[in-house]
């Protein structure tokens, strides 16, 4: 059997699988390379044309193949900073995976950056937590207005309440995520650019902190790190918003991305 026949067979199998999905059942697509994605997309289009309705949560590979988008060079500072700003840039670091902490430590080698630790463990003391949020916002705005780029990062030690309190920890983690988002939500100073480090962090900051309804994906600043140009309806229209997943890149990738944006 030829490779073409094998792919045709796979397409029929995948289409059949997709057509059988109902009641919000999940399908996980494990693609090794872009050829796998292309086979899946052909089956996907055939299923949609046959009346199937599906929702997606995906990385960029799916949209790239669906849109027939070719490879392009990584973004440069000229692509990312359209108008020079008197304000500094802002990096929000929420992810607690080991790689993020290593990348934050590498970024700290940049002596021109300011760093603010957000003591998220104060979530256990509501009044003190509100004061801590206010402190972080005030310091961030003062520095940004003075032209200083700032990295705001959550306390690196994980909040551990002990055995059999996982549900309570989860509720507190949601409060912490809301607090990180509120820092961006309440900013009155428009940063030169914004980087959000972490999957949930970048999602919440984009949709709730920046109120983005529609954005243009400009490309990637580094492999696997997309950049949005925010829409006109957002809190800071037409700003470069870097979505930096927690486990992507080497220990120096965050520092390198900031170096590109700082110029």
GROMACS .gro file of C-alpha atoms in nm:
model
  263
    1UNK     CA    1   0.000   0.000   0.000
    2UNK     CA    2   0.136   0.342  -0.096
    3UNK     CA    3   0.197   0.633   0.142
    4UNK     CA    4  -0.083   0.824  -0.034
    5UNK     CA    5  -0.322   0.534   0.024
    6UNK     CA    6  -0.218   0.513   0.388
    7UNK     CA    7  -0.289   0.882   0.436
    8UNK     CA    8  -0.627   0.852   0.261
    9UNK     CA    9  -0.711   0.563   0.493
   10UNK     CA   10  -0.607   0.766   0.797
   11UNK     CA   11  -0.821   1.058   0.680
   12UNK     CA   12  -1.130   0.834   0.658
   13UNK     CA   13  -1.058   0.688   1.003
   14UNK     CA   14  -1.007   1.031   1.162
   15UNK     CA   15  -1.319   1.173   0.994
   16UNK     CA   16  -1.519   0.879   1.129
   17UNK     CA   17  -1.382   0.945   1.479
   18UNK     CA   18  -1.465   1.315   1.456
   19UNK     CA   19  -1.818   1.248   1.329
   20UNK     CA   20  -1.883   1.019   1.627
   21UNK     CA   21  -1.801   1.290   1.885
   22UNK     CA   22  -2.101   1.431   2.073
   23UNK     CA   23  -2.202   1.568   2.416
   24UNK     CA   24  -1.875   1.764   2.455
   25UNK     CA   25  -1.661   1.450   2.442
   26UNK     CA   26  -1.287   1.516   2.399
   27UNK     CA   27  -1.051   1.426   2.115
   28UNK     CA   28  -0.675   1.452   2.174
   29UNK     CA   29  -0.460   1.491   1.860
   30UNK     CA   30  -0.102   1.372   1.895
   31UNK     CA   31   0.083   1.505   1.590
   32UNK     CA   32   0.452   1.426   1.544
   33UNK     CA   33   0.505   1.670   1.257
   34UNK     CA   34   0.321   1.903   1.018
   35UNK     CA   35   0.235   1.612   0.786
   36UNK     CA   36   0.032   1.462   1.069
   37UNK     CA   37  -0.141   1.796   1.124
   38UNK     CA   38  -0.223   1.824   0.752
   39UNK     CA   39  -0.380   1.475   0.750
   40UNK     CA   40  -0.586   1.569   1.056
   41UNK     CA   41  -0.696   1.902   0.905
   42UNK     CA   42  -0.819   1.736   0.584
   43UNK     CA   43  -1.029   1.498   0.796
   44UNK     CA   44  -1.143   1.787   1.013
   45UNK     CA   45  -1.260   1.996   0.715
   46UNK     CA   46  -1.447   1.698   0.572
   47UNK     CA   47  -1.618   1.642   0.908
   48UNK     CA   48  -1.718   2.009   0.935
   49UNK     CA   49  -1.850   2.006   0.578
   50UNK     CA   50  -2.056   1.700   0.676
   51UNK     CA   51  -2.220   1.905   0.953
   52UNK     CA   52  -2.007   1.827   1.260
   53UNK     CA   53  -1.956   2.113   1.507
   54UNK     CA   54  -1.637   2.117   1.717
   55UNK     CA   55  -1.454   2.345   1.958
   56UNK     CA   56  -1.074   2.367   1.968
   57UNK     CA   57  -0.802   2.429   2.218
   58UNK     CA   58  -0.481   2.414   2.024
   59UNK     CA   59  -0.130   2.538   1.968
   60UNK     CA   60  -0.037   2.741   1.661
   61UNK     CA   61   0.027   2.439   1.437
   62UNK     CA   62  -0.345   2.382   1.381
   63UNK     CA   63  -0.427   2.740   1.282
   64UNK     CA   64  -0.115   2.760   1.065
   65UNK     CA   65  -0.224   2.458   0.859
   66UNK     CA   66  -0.592   2.556   0.855
   67UNK     CA   67  -0.502   2.903   0.727
   68UNK     CA   68  -0.239   2.782   0.480
   69UNK     CA   69   0.012   3.014   0.645
   70UNK     CA   70   0.375   2.971   0.539
   71UNK     CA   71   0.685   3.000   0.755
   72UNK     CA   72   0.807   3.347   0.838
   73UNK     CA   73   1.103   3.496   1.020
   74UNK     CA   74   1.095   3.564   1.393
   75UNK     CA   75   0.970   3.911   1.483
   76UNK     CA   76   1.219   4.196   1.529
   77UNK     CA   77   1.198   4.500   1.753
   78UNK     CA   78   1.080   4.709   1.456
   79UNK     CA   79   0.789   4.467   1.413
   80UNK     CA   80   0.701   4.476   1.781
   81UNK     CA   81   0.744   4.840   1.885
   82UNK     CA   82   0.553   5.054   1.636
   83UNK     CA   83   0.576   5.380   1.831
   84UNK     CA   84   0.842   5.469   2.085
   85UNK     CA   85   0.696   5.510   2.433
   86UNK     CA   86   0.832   5.706   2.730
   87UNK     CA   87   0.713   5.422   2.955
   88UNK     CA   88   0.885   5.099   3.048
   89UNK     CA   89   0.776   4.749   2.948
   90UNK     CA   90   0.602   4.507   3.183
   91UNK     CA   91   0.666   4.135   3.242
   92UNK     CA   92   0.410   3.945   3.453
   93UNK     CA   93   0.542   3.611   3.579
   94UNK     CA   94   0.284   3.373   3.727
   95UNK     CA   95   0.398   3.025   3.625
   96UNK     CA   96   0.563   2.819   3.899
   97UNK     CA   97   0.723   2.548   3.687
   98UNK     CA   98   1.097   2.503   3.734
   99UNK     CA   99   1.185   2.640   3.389
  100UNK     CA  100   1.000   2.967   3.454
  101UNK     CA  101   1.191   3.020   3.779
  102UNK     CA  102   1.520   2.952   3.597
  103UNK     CA  103   1.422   3.199   3.324
  104UNK     CA  104   1.333   3.462   3.584
  105UNK     CA  105   1.673   3.413   3.749
  106UNK     CA  106   1.843   3.461   3.411
  107UNK     CA  107   1.640   3.777   3.350
  108UNK     CA  108   1.763   3.914   3.683
  109UNK     CA  109   2.107   3.944   3.521
  110UNK     CA  110   1.961   4.243   3.333
  111UNK     CA  111   2.057   4.523   3.571
  112UNK     CA  112   1.841   4.777   3.386
  113UNK     CA  113   1.522   4.592   3.484
  114UNK     CA  114   1.330   4.647   3.809
  115UNK     CA  115   1.187   4.344   3.992
  116UNK     CA  116   0.886   4.335   4.222
  117UNK     CA  117   0.796   4.022   4.416
  118UNK     CA  118   0.422   3.981   4.470
  119UNK     CA  119   0.384   3.799   4.803
  120UNK     CA  120   0.097   3.572   4.701
  121UNK     CA  121   0.110   3.380   5.032
  122UNK     CA  122  -0.069   3.677   5.188
  123UNK     CA  123  -0.384   3.538   5.021
  124UNK     CA  124  -0.436   3.368   5.361
  125UNK     CA  125  -0.484   3.717   5.516
  126UNK     CA  126  -0.746   3.903   5.303
  127UNK     CA  127  -0.673   4.256   5.433
  128UNK     CA  128  -0.297   4.215   5.398
  129UNK     CA  129  -0.347   4.062   5.052
  130UNK     CA  130  -0.545   4.367   4.932
  131UNK     CA  131  -0.272   4.594   5.065
  132UNK     CA  132  -0.008   4.384   4.886
  133UNK     CA  133  -0.196   4.413   4.553
  134UNK     CA  134  -0.218   4.791   4.600
  135UNK     CA  135   0.155   4.809   4.680
  136UNK     CA  136   0.252   4.614   4.368
  137UNK     CA  137   0.030   4.828   4.144
  138UNK     CA  138   0.160   5.154   4.292
  139UNK     CA  139   0.526   5.054   4.258
  140UNK     CA  140   0.471   4.919   3.905
  141UNK     CA  141   0.299   5.237   3.787
  142UNK     CA  142   0.566   5.462   3.939
  143UNK     CA  143   0.844   5.267   3.765
  144UNK     CA  144   0.665   5.239   3.429
  145UNK     CA  145   0.590   5.614   3.428
  146UNK     CA  146   0.960   5.683   3.490
  147UNK     CA  147   1.053   5.479   3.182
  148UNK     CA  148   1.169   5.177   3.384
  149UNK     CA  149   1.082   4.827   3.263
  150UNK     CA  150   0.945   4.605   3.540
  151UNK     CA  151   0.910   4.232   3.607
  152UNK     CA  152   0.636   4.148   3.856
  153UNK     CA  153   0.661   3.789   3.975
  154UNK     CA  154   0.461   3.577   4.216
  155UNK     CA  155   0.643   3.434   4.515
  156UNK     CA  156   0.834   3.130   4.390
  157UNK     CA  157   0.753   2.893   4.678
  158UNK     CA  158   0.432   2.703   4.619
  159UNK     CA  159   0.155   2.761   4.875
  160UNK     CA  160   0.116   2.426   5.054
  161UNK     CA  161  -0.154   2.393   5.318
  162UNK     CA  162  -0.076   2.029   5.392
  163UNK     CA  163  -0.253   1.699   5.337
  164UNK     CA  164  -0.624   1.679   5.248
  165UNK     CA  165  -0.653   2.054   5.176
  166UNK     CA  166  -0.608   2.042   4.800
  167UNK     CA  167  -0.955   2.186   4.733
  168UNK     CA  168  -0.882   2.483   4.958
  169UNK     CA  169  -0.546   2.532   4.782
  170UNK     CA  170  -0.725   2.532   4.445
  171UNK     CA  171  -0.966   2.805   4.559
  172UNK     CA  172  -0.674   3.013   4.685
  173UNK     CA  173  -0.487   2.964   4.356
  174UNK     CA  174  -0.789   3.108   4.172
  175UNK     CA  175  -0.780   3.412   4.404
  176UNK     CA  176  -0.409   3.453   4.332
  177UNK     CA  177  -0.468   3.430   3.955
  178UNK     CA  178  -0.746   3.690   3.984
  179UNK     CA  179  -0.510   3.917   4.180
  180UNK     CA  180  -0.234   3.891   3.914
  181UNK     CA  181  -0.492   3.972   3.646
  182UNK     CA  182  -0.622   4.268   3.849
  183UNK     CA  183  -0.274   4.425   3.852
  184UNK     CA  184  -0.294   4.465   3.473
  185UNK     CA  185  -0.666   4.547   3.488
  186UNK     CA  186  -0.606   4.842   3.721
  187UNK     CA  187  -0.301   4.989   3.546
  188UNK     CA  188  -0.340   5.349   3.435
  189UNK     CA  189   0.006   5.364   3.272
  190UNK     CA  190   0.031   5.197   2.930
  191UNK     CA  191   0.346   4.981   2.917
  192UNK     CA  192   0.573   4.987   2.612
  193UNK     CA  193   0.501   4.614   2.577
  194UNK     CA  194   0.361   4.335   2.794
  195UNK     CA  195   0.492   3.981   2.844
  196UNK     CA  196   0.283   3.729   3.040
  197UNK     CA  197   0.470   3.420   3.159
  198UNK     CA  198   0.260   3.108   3.211
  199UNK     CA  199  -0.034   2.947   3.032
  200UNK     CA  200  -0.315   3.043   3.271
  201UNK     CA  201  -0.148   3.377   3.348
  202UNK     CA  202  -0.129   3.479   2.982
  203UNK     CA  203  -0.484   3.362   2.911
  204UNK     CA  204  -0.635   3.551   3.205
  205UNK     CA  205  -0.432   3.867   3.146
  206UNK     CA  206  -0.521   3.868   2.776
  207UNK     CA  207  -0.894   3.812   2.811
  208UNK     CA  208  -0.967   3.978   3.146
  209UNK     CA  209  -0.671   4.203   3.228
  210UNK     CA  210  -0.645   4.356   2.880
  211UNK     CA  211  -1.009   4.285   2.777
  212UNK     CA  212  -0.895   4.158   2.438
  213UNK     CA  213  -1.186   4.044   2.221
  214UNK     CA  214  -0.997   4.025   1.894
  215UNK     CA  215  -0.623   4.028   1.828
  216UNK     CA  216  -0.385   3.985   1.537
  217UNK     CA  217  -0.125   3.714   1.581
  218UNK     CA  218   0.180   3.901   1.454
  219UNK     CA  219   0.414   3.600   1.464
  220UNK     CA  220   0.668   3.467   1.713
  221UNK     CA  221   0.935   3.653   1.906
  222UNK     CA  222   1.107   3.318   1.975
  223UNK     CA  223   1.010   2.965   1.866
  224UNK     CA  224   0.686   2.867   2.040
  225UNK     CA  225   0.626   3.216   2.182
  226UNK     CA  226   0.351   3.402   1.991
  227UNK     CA  227   0.286   3.774   1.997
  228UNK     CA  228  -0.057   3.937   1.974
  229UNK     CA  229  -0.123   4.287   1.851
  230UNK     CA  230  -0.415   4.378   2.076
  231UNK     CA  231  -0.741   4.494   1.917
  232UNK     CA  232  -0.880   4.846   1.927
  233UNK     CA  233  -1.138   4.744   2.192
  234UNK     CA  234  -0.873   4.634   2.442
  235UNK     CA  235  -0.746   4.824   2.747
  236UNK     CA  236  -0.424   4.910   2.562
  237UNK     CA  237  -0.504   4.901   2.187
  238UNK     CA  238  -0.242   4.795   1.932
  239UNK     CA  239   0.019   4.693   2.190
  240UNK     CA  240   0.254   4.396   2.153
  241UNK     CA  241   0.141   4.127   2.396
  242UNK     CA  242   0.383   3.834   2.428
  243UNK     CA  243   0.225   3.504   2.534
  244UNK     CA  244   0.509   3.310   2.693
  245UNK     CA  245   0.411   2.956   2.808
  246UNK     CA  246   0.569   2.827   3.128
  247UNK     CA  247   0.769   2.536   2.989
  248UNK     CA  248   0.886   2.684   2.657
  249UNK     CA  249   1.243   2.780   2.570
  250UNK     CA  250   1.580   2.752   2.742
  251UNK     CA  251   1.680   2.927   3.063
  252UNK     CA  252   1.789   3.236   2.865
  253UNK     CA  253   1.485   3.269   2.635
  254UNK     CA  254   1.290   3.514   2.853
  255UNK     CA  255   1.597   3.737   2.888
  256UNK     CA  256   1.653   3.719   2.510
  257UNK     CA  257   1.291   3.813   2.437
  258UNK     CA  258   1.319   4.113   2.670
  259UNK     CA  259   1.649   4.215   2.505
  260UNK     CA  260   1.472   4.220   2.166
  261UNK     CA  261   1.189   4.437   2.298
  262UNK     CA  262   1.420   4.672   2.485
  263UNK     CA  263   1.644   4.716   2.178
   0.00000   0.00000   0.00000
